[in-house]
Tab-separated table of C-alpha atoms and ligand atoms in Angstrom:
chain	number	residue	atom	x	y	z
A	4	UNK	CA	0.000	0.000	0.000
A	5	UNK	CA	1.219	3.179	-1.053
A	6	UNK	CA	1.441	5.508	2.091
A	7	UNK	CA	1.556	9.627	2.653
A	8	UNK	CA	4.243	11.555	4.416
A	9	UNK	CA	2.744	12.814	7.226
A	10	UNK	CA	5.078	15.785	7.212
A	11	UNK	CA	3.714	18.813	6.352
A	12	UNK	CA	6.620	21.069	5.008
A	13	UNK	CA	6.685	23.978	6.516
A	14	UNK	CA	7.586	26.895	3.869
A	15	UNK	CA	8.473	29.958	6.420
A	16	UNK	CA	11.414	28.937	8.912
A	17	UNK	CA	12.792	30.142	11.815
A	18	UNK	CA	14.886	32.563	10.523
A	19	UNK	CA	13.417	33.176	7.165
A	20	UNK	CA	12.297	32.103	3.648
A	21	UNK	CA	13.081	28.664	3.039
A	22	UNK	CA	13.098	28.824	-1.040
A	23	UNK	CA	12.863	25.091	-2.608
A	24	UNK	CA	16.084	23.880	-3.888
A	25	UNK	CA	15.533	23.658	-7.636
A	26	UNK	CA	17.708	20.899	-9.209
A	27	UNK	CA	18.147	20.021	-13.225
A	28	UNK	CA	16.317	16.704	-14.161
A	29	UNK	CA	18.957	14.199	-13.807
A	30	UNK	CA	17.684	11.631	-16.017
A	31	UNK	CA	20.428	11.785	-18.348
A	32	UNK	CA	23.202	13.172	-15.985
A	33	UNK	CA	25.102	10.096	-13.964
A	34	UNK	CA	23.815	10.087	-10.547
A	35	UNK	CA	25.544	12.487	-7.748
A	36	UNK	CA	26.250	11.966	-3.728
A	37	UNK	CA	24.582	14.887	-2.157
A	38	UNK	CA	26.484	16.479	-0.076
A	39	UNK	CA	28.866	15.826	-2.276
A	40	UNK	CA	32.298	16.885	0.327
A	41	UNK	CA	32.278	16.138	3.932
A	42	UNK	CA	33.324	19.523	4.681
A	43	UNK	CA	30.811	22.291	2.901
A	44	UNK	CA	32.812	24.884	1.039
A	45	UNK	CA	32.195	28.511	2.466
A	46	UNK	CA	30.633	29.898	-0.679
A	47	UNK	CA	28.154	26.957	0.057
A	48	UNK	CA	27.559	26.793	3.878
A	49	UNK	CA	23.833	28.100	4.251
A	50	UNK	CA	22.794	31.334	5.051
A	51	UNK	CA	20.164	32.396	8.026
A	52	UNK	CA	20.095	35.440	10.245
A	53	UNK	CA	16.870	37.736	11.468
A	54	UNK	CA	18.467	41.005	8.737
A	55	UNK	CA	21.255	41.449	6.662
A	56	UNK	CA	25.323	40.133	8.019
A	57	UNK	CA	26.511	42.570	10.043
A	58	UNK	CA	29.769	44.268	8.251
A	59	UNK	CA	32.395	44.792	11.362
A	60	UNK	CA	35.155	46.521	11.091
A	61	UNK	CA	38.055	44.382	13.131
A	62	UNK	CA	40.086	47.541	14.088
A	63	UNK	CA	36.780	48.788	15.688
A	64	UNK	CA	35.513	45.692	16.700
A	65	UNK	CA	35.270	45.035	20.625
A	66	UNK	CA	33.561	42.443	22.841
A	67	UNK	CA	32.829	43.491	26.339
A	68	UNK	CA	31.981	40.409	28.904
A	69	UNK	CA	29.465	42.231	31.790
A	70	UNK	CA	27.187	41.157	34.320
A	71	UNK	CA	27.819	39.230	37.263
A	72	UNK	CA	31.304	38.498	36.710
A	73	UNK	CA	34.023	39.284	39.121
A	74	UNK	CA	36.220	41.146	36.698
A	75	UNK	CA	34.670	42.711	33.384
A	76	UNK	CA	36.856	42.802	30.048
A	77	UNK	CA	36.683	44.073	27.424
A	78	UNK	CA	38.592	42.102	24.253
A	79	UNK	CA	39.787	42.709	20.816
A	80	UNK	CA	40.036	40.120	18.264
A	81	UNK	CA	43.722	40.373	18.795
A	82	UNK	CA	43.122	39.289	22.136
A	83	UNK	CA	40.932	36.358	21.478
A	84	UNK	CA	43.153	34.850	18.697
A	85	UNK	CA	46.233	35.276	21.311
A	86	UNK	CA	44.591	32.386	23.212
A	87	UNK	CA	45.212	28.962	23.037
A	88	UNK	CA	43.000	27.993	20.016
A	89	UNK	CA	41.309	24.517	18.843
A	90	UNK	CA	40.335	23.580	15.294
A	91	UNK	CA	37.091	21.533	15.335
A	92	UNK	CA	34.563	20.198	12.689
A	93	UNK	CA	31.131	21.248	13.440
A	94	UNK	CA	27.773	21.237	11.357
A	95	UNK	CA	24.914	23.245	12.195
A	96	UNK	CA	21.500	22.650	11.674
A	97	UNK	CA	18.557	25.521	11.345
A	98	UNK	CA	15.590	24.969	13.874
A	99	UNK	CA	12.681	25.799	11.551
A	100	UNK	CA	14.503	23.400	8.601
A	101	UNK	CA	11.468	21.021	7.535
A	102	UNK	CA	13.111	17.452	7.000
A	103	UNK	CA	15.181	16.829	4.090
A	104	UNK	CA	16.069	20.643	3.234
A	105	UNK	CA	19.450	21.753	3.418
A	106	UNK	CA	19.877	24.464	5.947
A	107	UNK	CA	22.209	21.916	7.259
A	108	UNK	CA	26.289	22.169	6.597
A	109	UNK	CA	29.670	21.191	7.965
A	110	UNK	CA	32.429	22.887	8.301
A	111	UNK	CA	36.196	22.995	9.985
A	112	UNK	CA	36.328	25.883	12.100
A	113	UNK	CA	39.171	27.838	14.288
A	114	UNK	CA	38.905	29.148	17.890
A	115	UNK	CA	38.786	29.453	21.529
A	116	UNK	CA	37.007	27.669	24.437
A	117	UNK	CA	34.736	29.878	25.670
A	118	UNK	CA	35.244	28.718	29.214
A	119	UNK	CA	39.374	30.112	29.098
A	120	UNK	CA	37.362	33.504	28.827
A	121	UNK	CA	34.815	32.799	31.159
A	122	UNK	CA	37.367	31.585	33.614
A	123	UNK	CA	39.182	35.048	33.342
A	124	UNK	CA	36.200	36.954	34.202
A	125	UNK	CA	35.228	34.661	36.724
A	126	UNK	CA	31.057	34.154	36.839
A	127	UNK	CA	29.787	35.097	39.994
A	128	UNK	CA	27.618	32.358	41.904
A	129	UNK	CA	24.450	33.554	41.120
A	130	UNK	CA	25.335	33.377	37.077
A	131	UNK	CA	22.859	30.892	35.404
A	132	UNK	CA	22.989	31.487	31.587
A	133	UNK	CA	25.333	33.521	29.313
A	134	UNK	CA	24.286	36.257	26.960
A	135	UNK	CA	25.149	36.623	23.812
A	136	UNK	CA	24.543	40.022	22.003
A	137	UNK	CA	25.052	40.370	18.584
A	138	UNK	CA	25.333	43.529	16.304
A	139	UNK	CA	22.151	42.298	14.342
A	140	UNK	CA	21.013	43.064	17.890
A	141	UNK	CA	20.035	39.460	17.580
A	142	UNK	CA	20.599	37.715	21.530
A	143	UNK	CA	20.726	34.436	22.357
A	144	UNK	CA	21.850	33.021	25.981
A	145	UNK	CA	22.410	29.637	26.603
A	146	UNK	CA	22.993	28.088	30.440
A	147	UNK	CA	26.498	28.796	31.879
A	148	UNK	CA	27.720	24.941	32.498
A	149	UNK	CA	26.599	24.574	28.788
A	150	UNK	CA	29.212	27.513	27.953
A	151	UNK	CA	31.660	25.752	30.559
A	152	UNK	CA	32.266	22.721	28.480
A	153	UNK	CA	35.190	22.068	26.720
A	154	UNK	CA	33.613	21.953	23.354
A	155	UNK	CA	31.891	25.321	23.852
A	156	UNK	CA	33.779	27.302	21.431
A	157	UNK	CA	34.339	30.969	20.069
A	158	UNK	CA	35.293	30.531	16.559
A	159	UNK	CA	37.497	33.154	14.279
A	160	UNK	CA	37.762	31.105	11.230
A	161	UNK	CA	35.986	28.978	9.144
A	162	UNK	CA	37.859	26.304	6.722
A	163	UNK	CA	41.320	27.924	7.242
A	164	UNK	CA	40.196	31.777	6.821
A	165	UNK	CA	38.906	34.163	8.784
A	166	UNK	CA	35.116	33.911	9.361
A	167	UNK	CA	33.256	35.285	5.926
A	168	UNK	CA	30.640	38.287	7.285
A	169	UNK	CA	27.870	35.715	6.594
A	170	UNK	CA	28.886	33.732	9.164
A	171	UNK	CA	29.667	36.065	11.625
A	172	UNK	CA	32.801	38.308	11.471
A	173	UNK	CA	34.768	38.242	13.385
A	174	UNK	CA	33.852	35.820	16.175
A	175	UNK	CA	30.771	33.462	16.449
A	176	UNK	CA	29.826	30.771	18.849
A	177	UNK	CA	29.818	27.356	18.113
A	178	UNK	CA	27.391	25.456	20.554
A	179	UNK	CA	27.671	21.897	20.467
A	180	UNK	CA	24.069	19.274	20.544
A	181	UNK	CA	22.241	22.394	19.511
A	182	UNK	CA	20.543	24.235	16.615
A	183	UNK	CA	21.799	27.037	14.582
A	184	UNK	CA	19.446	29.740	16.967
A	185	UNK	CA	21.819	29.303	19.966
A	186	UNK	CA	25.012	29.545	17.496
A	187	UNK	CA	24.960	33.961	17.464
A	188	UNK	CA	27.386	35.540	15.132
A	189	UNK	CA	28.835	39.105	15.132
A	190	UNK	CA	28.906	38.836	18.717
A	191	UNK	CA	29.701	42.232	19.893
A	192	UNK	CA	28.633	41.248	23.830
A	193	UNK	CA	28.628	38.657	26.372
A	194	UNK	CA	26.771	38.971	29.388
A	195	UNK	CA	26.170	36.477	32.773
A	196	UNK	CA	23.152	37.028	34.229
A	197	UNK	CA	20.158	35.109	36.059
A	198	UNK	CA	17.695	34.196	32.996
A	199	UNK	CA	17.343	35.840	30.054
A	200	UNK	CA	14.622	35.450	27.129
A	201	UNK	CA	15.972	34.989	23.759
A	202	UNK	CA	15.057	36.360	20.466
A	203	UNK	CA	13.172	33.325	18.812
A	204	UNK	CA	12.071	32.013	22.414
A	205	UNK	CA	10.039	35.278	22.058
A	206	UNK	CA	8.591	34.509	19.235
A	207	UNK	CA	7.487	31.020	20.323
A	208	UNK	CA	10.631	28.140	19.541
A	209	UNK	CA	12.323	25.842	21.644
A	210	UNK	CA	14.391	27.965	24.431
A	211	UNK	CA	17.048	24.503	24.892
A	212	UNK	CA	16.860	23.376	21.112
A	213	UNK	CA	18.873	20.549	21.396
A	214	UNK	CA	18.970	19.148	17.352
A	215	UNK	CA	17.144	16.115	16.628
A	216	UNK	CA	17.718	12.626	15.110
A	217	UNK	CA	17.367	13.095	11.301
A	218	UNK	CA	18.116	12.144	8.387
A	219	UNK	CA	18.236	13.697	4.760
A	220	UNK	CA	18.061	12.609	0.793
A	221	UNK	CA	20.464	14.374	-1.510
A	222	UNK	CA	20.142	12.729	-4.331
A	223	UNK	CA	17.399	11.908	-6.061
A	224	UNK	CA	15.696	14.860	-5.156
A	225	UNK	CA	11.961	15.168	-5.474
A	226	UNK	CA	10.384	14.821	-8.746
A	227	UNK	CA	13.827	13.503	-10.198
A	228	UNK	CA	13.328	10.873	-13.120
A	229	UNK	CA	15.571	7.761	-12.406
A	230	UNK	CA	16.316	5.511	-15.569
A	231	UNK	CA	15.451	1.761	-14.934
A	232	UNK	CA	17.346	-1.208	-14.645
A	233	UNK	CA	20.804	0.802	-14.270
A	234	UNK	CA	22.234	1.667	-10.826
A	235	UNK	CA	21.713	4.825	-8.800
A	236	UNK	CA	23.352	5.783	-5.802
A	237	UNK	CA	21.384	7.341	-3.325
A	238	UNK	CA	23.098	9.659	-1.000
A	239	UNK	CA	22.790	12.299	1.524
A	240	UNK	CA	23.570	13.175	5.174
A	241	UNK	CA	22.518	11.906	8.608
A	242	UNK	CA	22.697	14.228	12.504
A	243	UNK	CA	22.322	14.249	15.505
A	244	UNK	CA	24.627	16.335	17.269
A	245	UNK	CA	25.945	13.892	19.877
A	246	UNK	CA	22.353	14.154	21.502
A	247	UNK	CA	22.002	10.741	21.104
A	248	UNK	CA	25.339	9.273	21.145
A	249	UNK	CA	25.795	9.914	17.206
A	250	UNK	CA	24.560	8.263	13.981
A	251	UNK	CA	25.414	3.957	13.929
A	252	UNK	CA	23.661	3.345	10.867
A	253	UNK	CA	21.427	4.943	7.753
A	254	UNK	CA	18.949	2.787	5.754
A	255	UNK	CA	16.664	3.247	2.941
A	256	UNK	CA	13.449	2.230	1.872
A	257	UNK	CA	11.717	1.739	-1.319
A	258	UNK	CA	8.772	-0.049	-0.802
A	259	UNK	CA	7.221	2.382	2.066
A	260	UNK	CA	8.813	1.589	4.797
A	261	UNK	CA	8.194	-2.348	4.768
A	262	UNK	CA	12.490	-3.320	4.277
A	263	UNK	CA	15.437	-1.479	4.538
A	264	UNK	CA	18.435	-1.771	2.800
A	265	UNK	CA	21.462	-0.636	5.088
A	266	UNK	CA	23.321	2.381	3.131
A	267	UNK	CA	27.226	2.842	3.534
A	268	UNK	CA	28.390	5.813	6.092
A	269	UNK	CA	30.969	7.250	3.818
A	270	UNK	CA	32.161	10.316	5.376
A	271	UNK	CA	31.974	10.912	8.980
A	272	UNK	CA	34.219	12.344	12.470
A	273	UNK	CA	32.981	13.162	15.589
A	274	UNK	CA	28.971	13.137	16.257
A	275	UNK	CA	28.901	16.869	16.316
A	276	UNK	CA	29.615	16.581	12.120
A	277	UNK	CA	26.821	14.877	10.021
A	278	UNK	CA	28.052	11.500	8.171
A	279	UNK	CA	27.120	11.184	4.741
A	280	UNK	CA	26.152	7.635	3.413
A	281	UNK	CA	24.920	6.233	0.163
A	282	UNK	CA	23.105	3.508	-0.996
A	283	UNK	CA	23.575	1.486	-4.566
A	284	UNK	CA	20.166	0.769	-5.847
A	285	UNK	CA	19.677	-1.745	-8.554
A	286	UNK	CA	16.357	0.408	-10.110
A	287	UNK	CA	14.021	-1.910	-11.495
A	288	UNK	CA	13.088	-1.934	-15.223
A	289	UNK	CA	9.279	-1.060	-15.276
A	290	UNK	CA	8.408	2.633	-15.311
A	291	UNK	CA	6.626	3.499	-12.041
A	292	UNK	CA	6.257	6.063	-9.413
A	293	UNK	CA	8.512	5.449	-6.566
A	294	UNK	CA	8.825	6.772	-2.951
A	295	UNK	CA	12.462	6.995	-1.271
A	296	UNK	CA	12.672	6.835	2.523
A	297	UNK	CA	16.157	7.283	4.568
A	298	UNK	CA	15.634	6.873	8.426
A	299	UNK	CA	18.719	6.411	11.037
A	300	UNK	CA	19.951	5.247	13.922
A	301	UNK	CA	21.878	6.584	16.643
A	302	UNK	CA	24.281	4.464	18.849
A	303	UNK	CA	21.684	5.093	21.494
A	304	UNK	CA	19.637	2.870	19.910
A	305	UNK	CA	16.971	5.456	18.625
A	306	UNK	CA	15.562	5.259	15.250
A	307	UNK	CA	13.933	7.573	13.380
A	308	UNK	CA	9.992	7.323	13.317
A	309	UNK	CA	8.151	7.458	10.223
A	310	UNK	CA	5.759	9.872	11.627
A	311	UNK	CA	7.226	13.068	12.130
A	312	UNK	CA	6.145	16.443	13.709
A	313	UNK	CA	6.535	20.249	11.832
A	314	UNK	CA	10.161	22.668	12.699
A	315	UNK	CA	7.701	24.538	14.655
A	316	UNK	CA	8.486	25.140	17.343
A	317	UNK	CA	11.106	22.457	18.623
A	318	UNK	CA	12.748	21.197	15.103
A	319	UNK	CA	11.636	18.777	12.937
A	320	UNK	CA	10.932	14.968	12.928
A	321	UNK	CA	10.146	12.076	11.014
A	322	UNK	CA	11.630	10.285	7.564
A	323	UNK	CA	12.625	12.374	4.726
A	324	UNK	CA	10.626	10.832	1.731
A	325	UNK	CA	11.264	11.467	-2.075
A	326	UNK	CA	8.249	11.375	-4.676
A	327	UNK	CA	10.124	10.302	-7.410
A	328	UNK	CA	9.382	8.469	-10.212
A	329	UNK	CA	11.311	5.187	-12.739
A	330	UNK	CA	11.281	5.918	-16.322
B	13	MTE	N1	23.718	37.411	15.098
B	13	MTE	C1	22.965	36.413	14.654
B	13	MTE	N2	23.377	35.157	14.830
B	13	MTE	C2	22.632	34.134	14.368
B	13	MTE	C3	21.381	34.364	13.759
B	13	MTE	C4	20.955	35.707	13.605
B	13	MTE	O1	19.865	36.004	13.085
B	13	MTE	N3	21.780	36.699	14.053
B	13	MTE	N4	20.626	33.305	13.312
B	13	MTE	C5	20.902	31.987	13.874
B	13	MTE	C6	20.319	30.922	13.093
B	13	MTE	S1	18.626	30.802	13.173
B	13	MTE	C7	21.065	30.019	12.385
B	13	MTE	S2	20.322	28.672	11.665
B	13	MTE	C8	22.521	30.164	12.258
B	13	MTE	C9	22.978	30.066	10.825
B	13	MTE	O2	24.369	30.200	10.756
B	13	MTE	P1	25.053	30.375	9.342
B	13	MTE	O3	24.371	31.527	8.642
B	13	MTE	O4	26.503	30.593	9.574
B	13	MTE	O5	24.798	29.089	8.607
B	13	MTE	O6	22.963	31.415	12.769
B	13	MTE	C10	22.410	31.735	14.020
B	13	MTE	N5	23.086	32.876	14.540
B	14	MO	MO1	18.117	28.814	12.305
């Protein structure tokens, strides 16, 4: 029996328009992994803030850590990149990204913990959560013994340069198990303080928006035209941020869910980057529709469930599912 997604794709995310990915027909073209690099080039990383990038100007540029700290500072870039630094790979994930779209990249990133700055302001006692504010005068805070842990990082560079103004010149944070809402850019302001109510909590999302279990299809992509009886590999990317332990294994379904074939986990490091896997299909000869579902697993033990709930207002769930069709 041919079943529905239950998804209902969500066209408005959190942080803006979320404009369908439009892709050539393929039919002709030999079959792509999508993502196609482990690590997304910088001209390709997505895009997603409340306005336009802030343009700083580094010789201007300071960042000022306040509030109930023992000793305030106030720090130029020159001062943050004379600490010891860490490079890390990280992907981050949008909150309002419906399943399968691609507000999702990875990338190898350059920085500081932020708890070597934390520990030279010293939080007082009665800090709970750590402010970020940004010159988009977008704020985010996130709790202090989240900001404490080792991989808690400011980062100053993105895949070996300094971080493009999209992504948050000159210094960003990189929050690990959590969406790309508690990751600020152009942070111009740090602040400990009790509680603190963030921009998109505001307006209704997840204050804690730890990233979910899911999965997506790069290729085909929806409405592709597959040639039958030749093989096509179908790729894309699997994340959970750690939350549950990290991804053990991606599989694929093209009869609706009723058997999986296990795909290959091609690409992966730690379980705060995605892995990318792929799967060889042997496409059948007759010309039919065809629905492609990728679910995973996390070393946890969760698996994805088929039936998945909207971005709105906690990220979203469920399999990714491609209407596709054999020709
Ligand atoms: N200053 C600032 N930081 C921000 C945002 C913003 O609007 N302003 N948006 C957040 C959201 S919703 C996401 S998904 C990520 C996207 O990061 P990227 O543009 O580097 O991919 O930035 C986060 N950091
Ligand atoms: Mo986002």
């Amino acid at each position: 029996m041919k079943r529905r997604r239950f998804i209902k794709l969500s066209a408005i995310s959190a942080a803006g328009l979320v404009l369908p990915i439009q892709l050539e027909g393929q039919a002709d073209a030999a079959p792509l992994l999508k993502p196609g690099t482990f690590v997304t080039p910088n001209a390709d990383f997505y895009v997603l803030q409340i306005g336009d990038p802030a343009k700083l100007d580094v010789n201007t540029w300071r960042m000022a850590v306040i509030g109930l700290v023992e000793k305030q500072q106030v720090l130029r870039l020159a001062d943050i990149t004379a600490m010891e630094s860490l490079t890390v790979t990280r992907t981050l994930k949008c909150i309002g990204d419906p399943i399968g779209t691609e507000q999702m990249s990875n990338a190898e990133w350059k920085g500081v913990r932020l708890r070597d700055l934390l520990e030279k302001v010293g939080p007082k006692p009665e800090a709970k959560v750590v402010v970020f504010r940004c010159a988009d005068d977008y704020h985010t805070a996130i709790p202090l013994e989240d900001a404490m842990q080792a991989e808690t990082i400011l980062a100053y560079e993105m895949n070996g340069v300094p971080l493009p103004t999209e992504h948050g010149f000159p210094v960003r944070l990189l929050n690990p198990g959590h969406y790309g809402t508690k990751n600020p850019k152009w942070i111009i302001n740090i602040q400990l303080a009790e509680a603190h109510e963030s921009y998109w909590e505001k307006r209704g999302w997840d204050p804690i928006a730890n990233v979910k279990l899911a999965t997506m299809i790069g290729t085909p992509s929806e409405g592709e035209k597959i040639p039958g009886g030749k093989v096509y590999t179908v790729s894309g990317a699997a994340f959970d941020a750690g939350n549950h332990g990290g991804i053990k294994k991606v599989e694929v379904s093209i009869d609706y869910g009723e058997t999986w074939e296990e795909a290959e986990i091609w690409a992966k490091d730690t379980p705060l980057a995605w892995v990318l896997w792929k799967w060889e299909w042997q496409v059948p000869e007759n010309a039919e529709p065809v629905e492609i579902y990728a679910r995973a697993t996390a070393h946890n033990g969760l698996t994805q469930d088929e039936i998945g709930i909207e971005a709105d207002p906690v990220g979203a769930t469920g399999y990714h599912i491609i209407d596709a069709s054999i020709v």
